[in-house]
mmCIF file of N, CA and C in Angstrom:
data_model
loop_
_atom_site.group_PDB
_atom_site.id
_atom_site.type_symbol
_atom_site.label_atom_id
_atom_site.label_comp_id
_atom_site.label_asym_id
_atom_site.label_seq_id
_atom_site.Cartn_x
_atom_site.Cartn_y
_atom_site.Cartn_z
ATOM 1 N N ARG A 1 -15.782 -9.265 -27.411
ATOM 2 C CA ARG A 1 -15.162 -8.988 -26.247
ATOM 3 C C ARG A 1 -13.936 -9.520 -25.718
ATOM 4 N N PHE A 2 -13.281 -9.191 -24.608
ATOM 5 C CA PHE A 2 -12.481 -9.914 -24.293
ATOM 6 C C PHE A 2 -12.243 -10.903 -23.142
ATOM 7 N N LEU A 3 -11.683 -11.990 -23.241
ATOM 8 C CA LEU A 3 -11.915 -13.413 -22.520
ATOM 9 C C LEU A 3 -10.590 -13.270 -21.913
ATOM 10 N N ARG A 4 -10.584 -13.318 -20.509
ATOM 11 C CA ARG A 4 -9.147 -13.321 -20.046
ATOM 12 C C ARG A 4 -8.824 -15.033 -19.670
ATOM 13 N N VAL A 5 -7.746 -14.994 -20.185
ATOM 14 C CA VAL A 5 -6.459 -16.281 -19.725
ATOM 15 C C VAL A 5 -5.369 -16.288 -19.369
ATOM 16 N N GLY A 6 -5.170 -17.289 -18.995
ATOM 17 C CA GLY A 6 -3.846 -17.244 -18.379
ATOM 18 C C GLY A 6 -3.429 -17.264 -17.063
ATOM 19 N N LYS A 7 -2.035 -17.191 -16.588
ATOM 20 C CA LYS A 7 -2.036 -16.932 -15.179
ATOM 21 C C LYS A 7 -2.105 -16.055 -14.502
ATOM 22 N N LYS A 8 -1.625 -15.915 -13.251
ATOM 23 C CA LYS A 8 -1.773 -14.627 -12.601
ATOM 24 C C LYS A 8 -0.897 -13.888 -12.785
ATOM 25 N N LYS A 9 -0.905 -12.629 -13.184
ATOM 26 C CA LYS A 9 -0.005 -11.735 -13.479
ATOM 27 C C LYS A 9 0.856 -11.619 -14.920
ATOM 28 N N GLN A 10 -0.123 -12.787 -15.485
ATOM 29 C CA GLN A 10 0.554 -12.842 -16.882
ATOM 30 C C GLN A 10 -0.711 -13.000 -17.891
ATOM 31 N N PRO A 11 -1.246 -11.918 -18.198
ATOM 32 C CA PRO A 11 -2.866 -11.921 -19.180
ATOM 33 C C PRO A 11 -2.518 -12.411 -20.175
ATOM 34 N N SER A 12 -3.588 -12.666 -20.679
ATOM 35 C CA SER A 12 -3.447 -13.017 -22.577
ATOM 36 C C SER A 12 -5.322 -13.057 -22.279
ATOM 37 N N TYR A 13 -5.518 -12.949 -23.803
ATOM 38 C CA TYR A 13 -7.312 -12.740 -24.003
ATOM 39 C C TYR A 13 -7.521 -13.438 -25.044
ATOM 40 N N LYS A 14 -8.647 -14.316 -24.896
ATOM 41 C CA LYS A 14 -9.324 -14.649 -26.469
ATOM 42 C C LYS A 14 -10.105 -13.601 -26.443
ATOM 43 N N ILE A 15 -10.646 -13.197 -28.045
ATOM 44 C CA ILE A 15 -11.407 -12.190 -28.405
ATOM 45 C C ILE A 15 -12.740 -13.297 -28.937
ATOM 46 N N VAL A 16 -13.682 -13.079 -28.199
ATOM 47 C CA VAL A 16 -14.803 -14.241 -28.144
ATOM 48 C C VAL A 16 -16.195 -13.131 -28.840
ATOM 49 N N VAL A 17 -16.971 -13.881 -29.428
ATOM 50 C CA VAL A 17 -18.367 -13.063 -29.652
ATOM 51 C C VAL A 17 -19.517 -13.916 -28.628
ATOM 52 N N THR A 18 -20.192 -12.840 -27.997
ATOM 53 C CA THR A 18 -20.848 -13.078 -26.868
ATOM 54 C C THR A 18 -22.165 -12.507 -26.783
ATOM 55 N N ASP A 19 -23.401 -12.576 -26.402
ATOM 56 C CA ASP A 19 -24.620 -11.844 -25.801
ATOM 57 C C ASP A 19 -23.896 -10.628 -24.751
ATOM 58 N N LYS A 20 -24.360 -9.856 -24.900
ATOM 59 C CA LYS A 20 -23.649 -8.452 -24.371
ATOM 60 C C LYS A 20 -24.560 -8.389 -22.732
ATOM 61 N N LYS A 21 -25.519 -9.356 -22.749
ATOM 62 C CA LYS A 21 -25.884 -9.726 -21.450
ATOM 63 C C LYS A 21 -25.399 -10.355 -20.374
ATOM 64 N N ASN A 22 -24.575 -11.285 -21.080
ATOM 65 C CA ASN A 22 -23.988 -12.458 -20.636
ATOM 66 C C ASN A 22 -22.242 -11.971 -20.351
ATOM 67 N N PRO A 23 -21.727 -12.531 -19.593
ATOM 68 C CA PRO A 23 -20.092 -12.177 -19.405
ATOM 69 C C PRO A 23 -19.456 -13.364 -20.274
ATOM 70 N N PRO A 24 -18.396 -12.934 -20.906
ATOM 71 C CA PRO A 24 -17.609 -14.122 -21.478
ATOM 72 C C PRO A 24 -17.113 -15.196 -20.634
ATOM 73 N N ARG A 25 -17.646 -16.301 -20.028
ATOM 74 C CA ARG A 25 -17.190 -17.261 -19.517
ATOM 75 C C ARG A 25 -16.472 -18.211 -20.421
ATOM 76 N N ALA A 26 -15.793 -19.029 -19.717
ATOM 77 C CA ALA A 26 -14.820 -19.957 -20.381
ATOM 78 C C ALA A 26 -16.007 -21.281 -21.027
ATOM 79 N N GLY A 27 -15.723 -21.112 -22.477
ATOM 80 C CA GLY A 27 -17.021 -22.275 -23.062
ATOM 81 C C GLY A 27 -18.115 -21.645 -23.015
ATOM 82 N N ARG A 28 -18.846 -20.585 -22.724
ATOM 83 C CA ARG A 28 -19.992 -20.050 -23.036
ATOM 84 C C ARG A 28 -20.057 -18.770 -23.996
ATOM 85 N N PHE A 29 -19.333 -18.864 -24.920
ATOM 86 C CA PHE A 29 -19.497 -17.741 -26.089
ATOM 87 C C PHE A 29 -20.008 -18.356 -27.579
ATOM 88 N N VAL A 30 -19.956 -17.613 -28.054
ATOM 89 C CA VAL A 30 -20.676 -17.936 -29.429
ATOM 90 C C VAL A 30 -19.378 -18.562 -30.254
ATOM 91 N N GLU A 31 -18.437 -17.552 -30.566
ATOM 92 C CA GLU A 31 -17.193 -17.852 -31.280
ATOM 93 C C GLU A 31 -16.078 -17.181 -30.985
ATOM 94 N N GLN A 32 -14.973 -18.063 -31.065
ATOM 95 C CA GLN A 32 -13.967 -17.111 -30.833
ATOM 96 C C GLN A 32 -13.047 -16.730 -32.038
ATOM 97 N N VAL A 33 -12.785 -15.560 -32.209
ATOM 98 C CA VAL A 33 -12.485 -15.064 -33.198
ATOM 99 C C VAL A 33 -10.979 -13.765 -33.367
ATOM 100 N N GLY A 34 -10.381 -14.335 -32.158
ATOM 101 C CA GLY A 34 -9.175 -13.787 -32.274
ATOM 102 C C GLY A 34 -8.519 -14.274 -31.068
ATOM 103 N N PHE A 35 -7.209 -13.326 -30.817
ATOM 104 C CA PHE A 35 -6.243 -13.863 -29.768
ATOM 105 C C PHE A 35 -5.447 -12.713 -29.135
ATOM 106 N N TYR A 36 -5.168 -12.191 -27.989
ATOM 107 C CA TYR A 36 -4.303 -11.196 -27.938
ATOM 108 C C TYR A 36 -3.498 -11.068 -26.852
ATOM 109 N N ASN A 37 -2.154 -11.323 -26.580
ATOM 110 C CA ASN A 37 -1.494 -11.423 -25.431
ATOM 111 C C ASN A 37 -0.463 -9.863 -25.495
ATOM 112 N N PRO A 38 -0.962 -8.916 -24.501
ATOM 113 C CA PRO A 38 -0.607 -7.617 -24.278
ATOM 114 C C PRO A 38 0.841 -7.561 -23.915
ATOM 115 N N LEU A 39 1.789 -9.013 -22.992
ATOM 116 C CA LEU A 39 2.770 -9.055 -22.792
ATOM 117 C C LEU A 39 3.778 -8.664 -24.004
ATOM 118 N N THR A 40 3.478 -9.823 -24.668
ATOM 119 C CA THR A 40 4.592 -10.234 -26.034
ATOM 120 C C THR A 40 4.149 -9.426 -27.253
ATOM 121 N N LYS A 41 2.771 -8.746 -27.321
ATOM 122 C CA LYS A 41 2.039 -7.995 -28.145
ATOM 123 C C LYS A 41 1.303 -9.009 -29.232
ATOM 124 N N GLU A 42 1.651 -10.359 -28.769
ATOM 125 C CA GLU A 42 1.192 -11.126 -30.119
ATOM 126 C C GLU A 42 -0.443 -11.033 -30.303
ATOM 127 N N LYS A 43 -0.671 -11.096 -31.827
ATOM 128 C CA LYS A 43 -2.133 -11.210 -31.976
ATOM 129 C C LYS A 43 -2.376 -12.290 -33.282
ATOM 130 N N VAL A 44 -3.354 -12.989 -32.563
ATOM 131 C CA VAL A 44 -3.932 -13.559 -34.011
ATOM 132 C C VAL A 44 -5.193 -13.506 -34.362
ATOM 133 N N MET A 45 -5.804 -12.856 -35.432
ATOM 134 C CA MET A 45 -6.852 -12.549 -35.930
ATOM 135 C C MET A 45 -7.466 -13.221 -36.835
ATOM 136 N N LYS A 46 -9.032 -13.523 -36.916
ATOM 137 C CA LYS A 46 -9.675 -13.680 -38.059
ATOM 138 C C LYS A 46 -10.570 -12.708 -38.870
ATOM 139 N N PRO A 47 -9.713 -11.797 -39.589
ATOM 140 C CA PRO A 47 -10.397 -10.587 -40.284
ATOM 141 C C PRO A 47 -11.842 -10.980 -40.616
ATOM 142 N N GLU A 48 -11.911 -12.224 -41.599
ATOM 143 C CA GLU A 48 -13.173 -12.516 -42.244
ATOM 144 C C GLU A 48 -14.236 -12.541 -40.999
ATOM 145 N N ARG A 49 -14.211 -13.206 -40.140
ATOM 146 C CA ARG A 49 -15.039 -13.480 -38.966
ATOM 147 C C ARG A 49 -15.496 -12.388 -38.719
ATOM 148 N N PHE A 50 -14.442 -11.335 -38.119
ATOM 149 C CA PHE A 50 -15.062 -10.258 -37.456
ATOM 150 C C PHE A 50 -15.879 -9.610 -38.411
ATOM 151 N N LYS A 51 -15.342 -9.419 -39.732
ATOM 152 C CA LYS A 51 -16.129 -8.546 -40.667
ATOM 153 C C LYS A 51 -17.871 -9.325 -40.796
ATOM 154 N N TYR A 52 -17.825 -10.686 -40.534
ATOM 155 C CA TYR A 52 -19.008 -11.215 -40.736
ATOM 156 C C TYR A 52 -20.061 -10.780 -39.502
ATOM 157 N N TRP A 53 -19.603 -10.875 -38.162
ATOM 158 C CA TRP A 53 -19.775 -10.677 -36.939
ATOM 159 C C TRP A 53 -20.517 -9.287 -37.032
ATOM 160 N N LEU A 54 -19.752 -8.310 -37.330
ATOM 161 C CA LEU A 54 -20.006 -7.008 -37.875
ATOM 162 C C LEU A 54 -20.815 -6.646 -38.598
ATOM 163 N N GLY A 55 -21.260 -7.326 -39.548
ATOM 164 C CA GLY A 55 -21.864 -7.210 -40.538
ATOM 165 C C GLY A 55 -23.286 -7.663 -40.301
ATOM 166 N N VAL A 56 -23.446 -8.644 -39.127
ATOM 167 C CA VAL A 56 -24.610 -8.909 -38.602
ATOM 168 C C VAL A 56 -25.182 -8.125 -37.712
ATOM 169 N N GLY A 57 -24.021 -7.205 -37.395
ATOM 170 C CA GLY A 57 -24.813 -6.262 -36.185
ATOM 171 C C GLY A 57 -24.303 -6.172 -34.824
ATOM 172 N N ALA A 58 -23.263 -7.116 -34.610
ATOM 173 C CA ALA A 58 -22.256 -7.203 -33.176
ATOM 174 C C ALA A 58 -21.622 -6.058 -33.157
ATOM 175 N N LYS A 59 -21.466 -5.445 -32.028
ATOM 176 C CA LYS A 59 -20.721 -4.323 -31.894
ATOM 177 C C LYS A 59 -19.522 -4.512 -31.125
ATOM 178 N N PRO A 60 -18.706 -4.105 -31.050
ATOM 179 C CA PRO A 60 -17.285 -4.793 -30.311
ATOM 180 C C PRO A 60 -16.910 -3.758 -29.353
ATOM 181 N N SER A 61 -16.657 -4.352 -27.970
ATOM 182 C CA SER A 61 -15.989 -3.499 -26.685
ATOM 183 C C SER A 61 -15.084 -2.136 -27.338
ATOM 184 N N ASP A 62 -15.017 -1.357 -26.636
ATOM 185 C CA ASP A 62 -14.152 -0.067 -26.738
ATOM 186 C C ASP A 62 -12.724 -0.778 -27.468
ATOM 187 N N THR A 63 -12.260 -1.360 -26.206
ATOM 188 C CA THR A 63 -10.925 -2.138 -26.361
ATOM 189 C C THR A 63 -10.873 -2.819 -27.721
ATOM 190 N N VAL A 64 -11.550 -3.689 -28.043
ATOM 191 C CA VAL A 64 -11.418 -4.585 -29.185
ATOM 192 C C VAL A 64 -11.474 -3.770 -30.355
ATOM 193 N N TYR A 65 -12.374 -2.436 -30.530
ATOM 194 C CA TYR A 65 -13.053 -1.757 -31.395
ATOM 195 C C TYR A 65 -11.470 -0.999 -31.944
ATOM 196 N N ASN A 66 -10.550 -0.759 -30.665
ATOM 197 C CA ASN A 66 -9.102 0.000 -31.059
ATOM 198 C C ASN A 66 -8.198 -1.051 -31.431
ATOM 199 N N LEU A 67 -8.374 -2.215 -31.323
ATOM 200 C CA LEU A 67 -7.384 -3.575 -31.902
ATOM 201 C C LEU A 67 -7.803 -3.423 -33.146
ATOM 202 N N LEU A 68 -8.860 -3.383 -33.385
ATOM 203 C CA LEU A 68 -9.483 -3.761 -34.932
ATOM 204 C C LEU A 68 -8.744 -2.265 -35.691
ATOM 205 N N VAL A 69 -8.938 -1.004 -35.380
ATOM 206 C CA VAL A 69 -8.555 0.031 -36.011
ATOM 207 C C VAL A 69 -7.069 -0.137 -36.340
ATOM 208 N N SER A 70 -6.282 -0.669 -35.266
ATOM 209 C CA SER A 70 -5.127 -0.555 -35.386
ATOM 210 C C SER A 70 -4.290 -1.752 -36.304
ATOM 211 N N GLU A 71 -5.189 -2.924 -36.207
ATOM 212 C CA GLU A 71 -4.791 -3.922 -37.382
ATOM 213 C C GLU A 71 -5.517 -3.581 -38.822
ATOM 214 N N LYS A 72 -6.304 -2.708 -38.587
ATOM 215 C CA LYS A 72 -6.605 -2.087 -39.850
ATOM 216 C C LYS A 72 -7.729 -2.993 -40.670
ATOM 217 N N ILE A 73 -8.692 -3.945 -39.843
ATOM 218 C CA ILE A 73 -9.627 -4.456 -39.978
ATOM 219 C C ILE A 73 -10.822 -3.624 -40.217
ATOM 220 N N VAL A 74 -11.240 -2.743 -39.460
ATOM 221 C CA VAL A 74 -11.725 -1.741 -38.976
ATOM 222 C C VAL A 74 -11.433 -0.255 -39.519
ATOM 223 N N GLU A 75 -12.160 0.581 -40.486
ATOM 224 C CA GLU A 75 -11.754 2.348 -40.579
ATOM 225 C C GLU A 75 -12.447 2.910 -40.042
ATOM 226 N N GLY A 76 -11.672 3.638 -39.044
ATOM 227 C CA GLY A 76 -12.150 4.712 -38.141
ATOM 228 C C GLY A 76 -10.882 5.344 -37.177
ATOM 229 N N LYS A 77 -11.494 6.251 -36.553
ATOM 230 C CA LYS A 77 -10.968 6.942 -35.472
ATOM 231 C C LYS A 77 -10.935 5.604 -34.027
ATOM 232 N N LYS A 78 -9.902 5.559 -33.106
ATOM 233 C CA LYS A 78 -9.677 5.043 -32.181
ATOM 234 C C LYS A 78 -10.554 5.736 -30.992
ATOM 235 N N ILE A 79 -11.558 5.247 -29.902
ATOM 236 C CA ILE A 79 -12.062 5.443 -28.890
ATOM 237 C C ILE A 79 -11.276 5.863 -27.809
ATOM 238 N N PRO A 80 -11.313 6.985 -27.087
ATOM 239 C CA PRO A 80 -10.145 7.465 -26.099
ATOM 240 C C PRO A 80 -10.961 6.547 -24.821
ATOM 241 N N LYS A 81 -9.620 5.594 -24.335
ATOM 242 C CA LYS A 81 -10.208 5.032 -22.838
ATOM 243 C C LYS A 81 -9.711 5.711 -21.848
ATOM 244 N N HIS A 82 -8.872 6.515 -22.218
ATOM 245 C CA HIS A 82 -7.958 6.827 -20.507
ATOM 246 C C HIS A 82 -9.437 7.939 -19.654
ATOM 247 N N ARG A 83 -9.056 8.274 -18.857
ATOM 248 C CA ARG A 83 -9.545 8.868 -17.839
ATOM 249 C C ARG A 83 -8.981 10.527 -17.771
ATOM 250 N N LYS A 84 -10.225 11.213 -17.265
ATOM 251 C CA LYS A 84 -9.593 12.371 -16.766
ATOM 252 C C LYS A 84 -8.792 12.314 -15.602
ATOM 253 N N SER A 85 -7.896 13.410 -15.107
ATOM 254 C CA SER A 85 -7.417 13.031 -13.864
ATOM 255 C C SER A 85 -8.310 13.801 -12.824
ATOM 256 N N LYS A 86 -8.267 13.222 -11.370
ATOM 257 C CA LYS A 86 -9.316 14.159 -10.314
ATOM 258 C C LYS A 86 -9.293 15.513 -10.757
ATOM 259 N N ASN A 87 -7.895 15.756 -10.548
ATOM 260 C CA ASN A 87 -7.514 17.319 -10.403
ATOM 261 C C ASN A 87 -8.445 18.266 -11.679
ATOM 262 N N GLN A 88 -8.202 17.553 -12.731
ATOM 263 C CA GLN A 88 -9.173 17.993 -13.920
ATOM 264 C C GLN A 88 -10.462 18.204 -13.523
ATOM 265 N N GLU A 89 -11.244 17.091 -13.378
ATOM 266 C CA GLU A 89 -12.536 17.136 -12.844
ATOM 267 C C GLU A 89 -13.136 18.160 -11.751
ATOM 268 N N GLU A 90 -11.924 18.090 -10.746
ATOM 269 C CA GLU A 90 -12.229 19.104 -9.594
ATOM 270 C C GLU A 90 -12.627 20.728 -10.134
ATOM 271 N N LYS A 91 -11.084 20.836 -11.047
ATOM 272 C CA LYS A 91 -11.239 22.312 -11.931
ATOM 273 C C LYS A 91 -12.761 22.712 -12.421
ATOM 274 N N LYS A 92 -13.098 21.727 -13.248
ATOM 275 C CA LYS A 92 -14.214 21.632 -13.786
ATOM 276 C C LYS A 92 -15.714 22.082 -12.972
ATOM 277 N N ALA A 93 -15.685 21.238 -11.660
ATOM 278 C CA ALA A 93 -16.629 21.577 -10.810
ATOM 279 C C ALA A 93 -16.643 23.003 -10.087
ATOM 280 N N GLU A 94 -15.392 23.350 -9.966
ATOM 281 C CA GLU A 94 -15.120 24.727 -9.468
ATOM 282 C C GLU A 94 -15.785 25.738 -10.130
ATOM 283 N N THR A 95 -15.241 25.397 -11.507
ATOM 284 C CA THR A 95 -16.003 26.911 -12.461
ATOM 285 C C THR A 95 -17.308 26.556 -12.756
ATOM 286 N N LEU A 96 -17.630 25.483 -12.720
ATOM 287 C CA LEU A 96 -19.288 25.069 -12.956
ATOM 288 C C LEU A 96 -20.276 26.218 -11.680
ATOM 289 N N LYS A 97 -19.438 25.835 -10.522
ATOM 290 C CA LYS A 97 -20.186 26.339 -9.368
ATOM 291 C C LYS A 97 -19.720 28.114 -9.278
ATOM 292 N N GLU A 98 -18.700 28.392 -9.990
ATOM 293 C CA GLU A 98 -18.481 29.990 -10.113
ATOM 294 C C GLU A 98 -19.269 30.448 -10.895
ATOM 295 N N GLU A 99 -19.860 29.644 -12.099
ATOM 296 C CA GLU A 99 -20.744 30.340 -13.093
ATOM 297 C C GLU A 99 -22.052 30.437 -12.463
ATOM 298 N N VAL A 100 -22.345 29.395 -11.708
ATOM 299 C CA VAL A 100 -23.909 29.303 -10.870
ATOM 300 C C VAL A 100 -23.961 30.908 -10.132
ATOM 301 N N LYS A 101 -22.918 30.676 -9.127
ATOM 302 C CA LYS A 101 -22.562 31.840 -8.357
ATOM 303 C C LYS A 101 -22.761 33.597 -8.961
ATOM 304 N N LYS A 102 -22.428 33.476 -10.269
ATOM 305 C CA LYS A 102 -22.401 34.754 -11.102
ATOM 306 C C LYS A 102 -24.136 34.673 -11.499
ATOM 307 N N GLU A 103 -24.588 33.836 -11.823
ATOM 308 C CA GLU A 103 -26.215 33.737 -12.372
ATOM 309 C C GLU A 103 -26.878 33.994 -11.303
ATOM 310 N N GLU A 104 -26.690 33.533 -9.783
ATOM 311 C CA GLU A 104 -27.384 34.027 -9.183
ATOM 312 C C GLU A 104 -27.385 35.362 -8.439
ATOM 313 N N VAL A 105 -26.074 35.891 -8.557
ATOM 314 C CA VAL A 105 -26.198 37.471 -8.456
ATOM 315 C C VAL A 105 -26.786 38.441 -9.429
ATOM 316 N N LYS A 106 -26.653 38.020 -10.694
ATOM 317 C CA LYS A 106 -27.261 38.403 -11.590
ATOM 318 C C LYS A 106 -28.939 38.847 -11.356
ATOM 319 N N VAL A 107 -29.419 37.244 -10.846
ATOM 320 C CA VAL A 107 -31.073 37.381 -10.867
ATOM 321 C C VAL A 107 -31.212 38.007 -9.406
ATOM 322 N N GLU A 108 -30.646 38.147 -8.486
ATOM 323 C CA GLU A 108 -30.850 38.961 -7.236
ATOM 324 C C GLU A 108 -30.935 40.450 -7.679
ATOM 325 N N GLU A 109 -29.964 40.662 -8.826
ATOM 326 C CA GLU A 109 -30.016 42.210 -8.653
ATOM 327 C C GLU A 109 -30.999 42.779 -9.712
ATOM 328 N N LYS A 110 -32.069 42.201 -10.112
ATOM 329 C CA LYS A 110 -33.413 42.706 -10.497
ATOM 330 C C LYS A 110 -34.161 43.054 -9.567
ATOM 331 N N PRO A 111 -34.693 43.925 -9.738
ATOM 332 C CA PRO A 111 -35.538 44.619 -9.041
ATOM 333 C C PRO A 111 -36.805 43.700 -8.340
ATOM 334 N N VAL A 112 -37.164 43.681 -7.574
ATOM 335 C CA VAL A 112 -38.404 42.868 -7.047
ATOM 336 C C VAL A 112 -39.685 43.589 -7.278
ATOM 337 N N GLU A 113 -39.909 45.022 -7.129
ATOM 338 C CA GLU A 113 -40.725 45.786 -7.748
ATOM 339 C C GLU A 113 -41.456 45.275 -9.386
ATOM 340 N N ALA A 114 -40.194 45.425 -9.929
ATOM 341 C CA ALA A 114 -40.343 45.386 -11.947
ATOM 342 C C ALA A 114 -40.839 44.166 -12.127
ATOM 343 N N SER A 115 -40.614 43.059 -10.864
ATOM 344 C CA SER A 115 -41.321 41.662 -11.366
ATOM 345 C C SER A 115 -42.841 41.524 -11.170
ATOM 346 N N LYS A 116 -42.940 42.193 -10.043
ATOM 347 C CA LYS A 116 -44.643 42.188 -9.609
ATOM 348 C C LYS A 116 -45.317 42.998 -10.455
ATOM 349 N N GLU A 117 -44.567 44.143 -11.106
ATOM 350 C CA GLU A 117 -45.370 45.037 -12.266
ATOM 351 C C GLU A 117 -45.508 43.939 -13.817
ATOM 352 N N GLU A 118 -44.327 43.193 -14.083
ATOM 353 C CA GLU A 118 -44.669 42.381 -15.147
ATOM 354 C C GLU A 118 -45.693 41.320 -14.892
ATOM 355 N N ALA A 119 -46.010 41.043 -13.748
ATOM 356 C CA ALA A 119 -46.571 39.616 -13.127
ATOM 357 C C ALA A 119 -48.103 40.384 -13.626
ATOM 358 N N ARG A 120 -48.408 41.527 -12.900
ATOM 359 C CA ARG A 120 -49.734 42.185 -13.224
ATOM 360 C C ARG A 120 -49.965 42.443 -14.707
ATOM 361 N N THR A 121 -48.880 42.971 -15.409
ATOM 362 C CA THR A 121 -49.446 43.039 -16.656
ATOM 363 C C THR A 121 -49.919 41.999 -17.721
ATOM 364 N N GLU A 122 -49.251 40.482 -16.975
ATOM 365 C CA GLU A 122 -49.236 39.403 -17.533
ATOM 366 C C GLU A 122 -50.530 38.941 -16.967
ATOM 367 N N LYS A 123 -51.041 39.352 -15.980
ATOM 368 C CA LYS A 123 -52.477 38.657 -15.801
ATOM 369 C C LYS A 123 -53.583 39.485 -15.787
ATOM 370 N N GLU A 124 -53.553 40.825 -16.326
ATOM 371 C CA GLU A 124 -54.742 41.664 -17.074
ATOM 372 C C GLU A 124 -55.091 40.799 -18.428
ATOM 373 N N PRO A 125 -54.495 40.675 -19.096
ATOM 374 C CA PRO A 125 -54.888 40.176 -20.605
ATOM 375 C C PRO A 125 -55.664 39.053 -20.249
ATOM 376 N N VAL A 126 -54.964 37.854 -19.451
ATOM 377 C CA VAL A 126 -55.570 36.810 -18.824
ATOM 378 C C VAL A 126 -56.884 36.820 -18.676
ATOM 379 N N SER A 127 -57.339 37.732 -17.455
ATOM 380 C CA SER A 127 -58.333 38.115 -16.838
ATOM 381 C C SER A 127 -59.469 38.730 -18.115
ATOM 382 N N GLU A 128 -58.988 39.419 -18.823
ATOM 383 C CA GLU A 128 -59.978 39.771 -20.077
ATOM 384 C C GLU A 128 -60.389 39.083 -20.914
ATOM 385 N N LYS A 129 -59.638 37.929 -21.115
ATOM 386 C CA LYS A 129 -59.992 36.581 -22.231
ATOM 387 C C LYS A 129 -60.692 35.784 -21.543
ATOM 388 N N VAL A 130 -60.678 35.470 -20.052
ATOM 389 C CA VAL A 130 -61.673 34.683 -19.414
ATOM 390 C C VAL A 130 -62.882 35.272 -19.622
ATOM 391 N N GLU A 131 -63.152 36.674 -19.382
ATOM 392 C CA GLU A 131 -64.413 37.681 -19.132
ATOM 393 C C GLU A 131 -65.140 37.389 -20.668
ATOM 394 N N GLU A 132 -64.191 37.736 -21.569
ATOM 395 C CA GLU A 132 -64.748 37.456 -22.695
ATOM 396 C C GLU A 132 -65.319 35.996 -23.299
ATOM 397 N N ALA A 133 -64.792 35.283 -22.716
ATOM 398 C CA ALA A 133 -64.974 33.531 -22.585
ATOM 399 C C ALA A 133 -66.334 33.922 -22.170
ATOM 400 N N LYS A 134 -66.575 34.156 -21.213
ATOM 401 C CA LYS A 134 -67.708 34.175 -19.925
ATOM 402 C C LYS A 134 -69.030 34.481 -20.953
ATOM 403 N N GLU A 135 -68.575 35.709 -21.412
ATOM 404 C CA GLU A 135 -69.846 36.308 -21.990
ATOM 405 C C GLU A 135 -69.912 35.638 -23.440
ATOM 406 N N GLU A 136 -69.297 35.098 -23.963
ATOM 407 C CA GLU A 136 -69.524 34.192 -25.156
ATOM 408 C C GLU A 136 -70.424 32.964 -24.967
ATOM 409 N N ALA A 137 -70.189 32.335 -23.955
ATOM 410 C CA ALA A 137 -70.564 31.184 -23.471
ATOM 411 C C ALA A 137 -72.091 31.282 -23.333
ATOM 412 N N PRO A 138 -72.656 32.179 -22.789
ATOM 413 C CA PRO A 138 -74.172 32.103 -22.536
ATOM 414 C C PRO A 138 -74.715 32.169 -24.148
ATOM 415 N N LYS A 139 -74.436 32.931 -24.906
ATOM 416 C CA LYS A 139 -75.113 33.272 -26.166
ATOM 417 C C LYS A 139 -75.066 31.919 -26.862
ATOM 418 N N GLU A 140 -73.875 31.342 -26.962
ATOM 419 C CA GLU A 140 -74.041 30.113 -27.629
ATOM 420 C C GLU A 140 -75.277 29.042 -27.224
ATOM 421 N N GLU A 141 -75.040 28.911 -25.805
ATOM 422 C CA GLU A 141 -76.483 28.196 -25.141
ATOM 423 C C GLU A 141 -77.904 28.499 -25.676
ATOM 424 N N SER A 142 -77.970 29.703 -25.859
ATOM 425 C CA SER A 142 -79.410 30.341 -26.182
ATOM 426 C C SER A 142 -79.631 30.364 -27.484
ATOM 427 N N GLY A 143 -78.794 29.897 -28.386
ATOM 428 C CA GLY A 143 -78.655 29.570 -30.008
ATOM 429 C C GLY A 143 -79.432 28.314 -29.616
ATOM 430 N N LYS A 144 -78.959 27.446 -29.259
ATOM 431 C CA LYS A 144 -79.678 26.022 -29.153
ATOM 432 C C LYS A 144 -80.751 25.883 -29.018
#
């Protein structure tokens, strides 16, 4: 993960290995494996240490993973970190609401009498099975 260092409005980051449960605080990390300054685009990395920790099972944050892909330490596609705008999210929500309304209209169009008839036909075989089970049960008891 990144550990922010540097003055106010002048960020630079140490790339450190830390437990995912603990935030990377100054001095409380397992190992420093790199450095990144986004203002000057300066990058200092230890590729052999990255490969070691990834081999052991460490998982980089999305931003660190994208940095590793751009430096060709790891092969793969970058993970998109941008968010969709609120307008796009609102449009999706509106289309979902419209689809739900259309489905409700379709359900209401179904005649109520037909659904009652379907329920009756479903109940009849169940009642027949229950009666057959009652008839068979006393026969088994008398055999014992």
